[in-house]
Amino acid sequence: MSTTAVETWAGADLSQIGPIYPMVGTEMILFIVGVIFWLAFHVLQARIERRELDADEAAARSPERIKRVFEEEARE
């Protein structure tokens, strides 16, 4: 399988060949898609972590838990 018109590298003038990777010309589109994916990942991750922290905070403020913590501290 070849991605370029070069059949053999022996004697090839590399300065005349140009890019040899697939999907030449889509670099900017791939960069933009990558940045959008990266930003979306961080926004979604922050929302998930905020939701978990809110749930933990609500659980920590429950009267039963506060009572249990004070009872455990009183025993120590």
mmCIF file of C-alpha atoms in Angstrom:
data_model
loop_
_atom_site.group_PDB
_atom_site.id
_atom_site.type_symbol
_atom_site.label_atom_id
_atom_site.label_comp_id
_atom_site.label_asym_id
_atom_site.label_seq_id
_atom_site.Cartn_x
_atom_site.Cartn_y
_atom_site.Cartn_z
ATOM 1 C CA MET A 1 0.000 0.000 0.000
ATOM 2 C CA SER A 2 1.359 3.391 -0.911
ATOM 3 C CA THR A 3 0.082 6.835 0.117
ATOM 4 C CA THR A 4 2.130 8.635 -2.483
ATOM 5 C CA ALA A 5 3.018 8.169 -6.097
ATOM 6 C CA VAL A 6 6.508 7.137 -5.038
ATOM 7 C CA GLU A 7 7.095 3.479 -5.787
ATOM 8 C CA THR A 8 10.648 3.390 -4.478
ATOM 9 C CA TRP A 9 12.552 5.705 -2.142
ATOM 10 C CA ALA A 10 15.861 4.866 -3.695
ATOM 11 C CA GLY A 11 17.058 7.919 -5.567
ATOM 12 C CA ALA A 12 13.905 9.914 -4.838
ATOM 13 C CA ASP A 13 14.347 13.678 -4.469
ATOM 14 C CA LEU A 14 12.621 14.340 -1.110
ATOM 15 C CA SER A 15 12.469 18.098 -1.739
ATOM 16 C CA GLN A 16 10.171 17.490 -4.725
ATOM 17 C CA ILE A 17 7.807 14.946 -3.142
ATOM 18 C CA GLY A 18 5.843 17.098 -0.673
ATOM 19 C CA PRO A 19 3.719 15.748 2.166
ATOM 20 C CA ILE A 20 3.616 11.988 2.434
ATOM 21 C CA TYR A 21 0.942 11.564 5.111
ATOM 22 C CA PRO A 22 -2.694 10.710 4.422
ATOM 23 C CA MET A 23 -5.527 13.267 4.230
ATOM 24 C CA VAL A 24 -3.334 16.159 3.110
ATOM 25 C CA GLY A 25 -5.260 19.434 3.239
ATOM 26 C CA THR A 26 -7.482 18.502 6.177
ATOM 27 C CA GLU A 27 -5.058 19.629 8.882
ATOM 28 C CA MET A 28 -6.968 22.797 9.812
ATOM 29 C CA ILE A 29 -10.299 20.977 9.948
ATOM 30 C CA LEU A 30 -8.787 18.244 12.116
ATOM 31 C CA PHE A 31 -7.198 20.882 14.354
ATOM 32 C CA ILE A 32 -10.530 22.674 14.827
ATOM 33 C CA VAL A 33 -12.334 19.390 15.519
ATOM 34 C CA GLY A 34 -9.622 18.486 18.024
ATOM 35 C CA VAL A 35 -9.883 21.806 19.856
ATOM 36 C CA ILE A 36 -13.683 21.578 19.968
ATOM 37 C CA PHE A 37 -13.473 18.026 21.308
ATOM 38 C CA TRP A 38 -10.872 19.082 23.887
ATOM 39 C CA LEU A 39 -12.978 22.012 25.122
ATOM 40 C CA ALA A 40 -16.189 19.963 25.164
ATOM 41 C CA PHE A 41 -14.456 17.247 27.168
ATOM 42 C CA HIS A 42 -13.346 19.735 29.826
ATOM 43 C CA VAL A 43 -16.768 21.397 30.044
ATOM 44 C CA LEU A 44 -18.514 18.044 30.409
ATOM 45 C CA GLN A 45 -15.935 16.809 32.918
ATOM 46 C CA ALA A 46 -16.361 19.972 35.013
ATOM 47 C CA ARG A 47 -20.142 19.548 35.010
ATOM 48 C CA ILE A 48 -19.872 15.905 36.071
ATOM 49 C CA GLU A 49 -17.448 16.759 38.869
ATOM 50 C CA ARG A 50 -19.628 19.678 40.028
ATOM 51 C CA ARG A 51 -22.648 17.358 40.172
ATOM 52 C CA GLU A 52 -20.688 14.808 42.222
ATOM 53 C CA LEU A 53 -19.357 17.468 44.591
ATOM 54 C CA ASP A 54 -22.854 18.890 45.085
ATOM 55 C CA ALA A 55 -24.164 15.417 45.909
ATOM 56 C CA ASP A 56 -21.304 14.806 48.357
ATOM 57 C CA GLU A 57 -21.864 18.216 49.958
ATOM 58 C CA ALA A 58 -25.595 17.562 50.327
ATOM 59 C CA ALA A 59 -24.868 14.172 51.870
ATOM 60 C CA ALA A 60 -22.349 15.693 54.259
ATOM 61 C CA ARG A 61 -24.873 18.266 55.446
ATOM 62 C CA SER A 62 -27.596 15.750 56.274
ATOM 63 C CA PRO A 63 -28.631 15.900 59.944
ATOM 64 C CA GLU A 64 -28.067 12.171 60.419
ATOM 65 C CA ARG A 65 -24.502 12.392 59.211
ATOM 66 C CA ILE A 66 -23.718 15.455 61.311
ATOM 67 C CA LYS A 67 -25.166 13.720 64.361
ATOM 68 C CA ARG A 68 -23.086 10.589 63.650
ATOM 69 C CA VAL A 69 -19.895 12.640 63.238
ATOM 70 C CA PHE A 70 -20.461 14.467 66.512
ATOM 71 C CA GLU A 71 -21.162 11.173 68.281
ATOM 72 C CA GLU A 72 -17.952 9.652 66.901
ATOM 73 C CA GLU A 73 -15.942 12.696 67.944
ATOM 74 C CA ALA A 74 -17.473 12.604 71.411
ATOM 75 C CA ARG A 75 -16.297 9.009 71.834
ATOM 76 C CA GLU A 76 -12.705 9.893 70.919
#
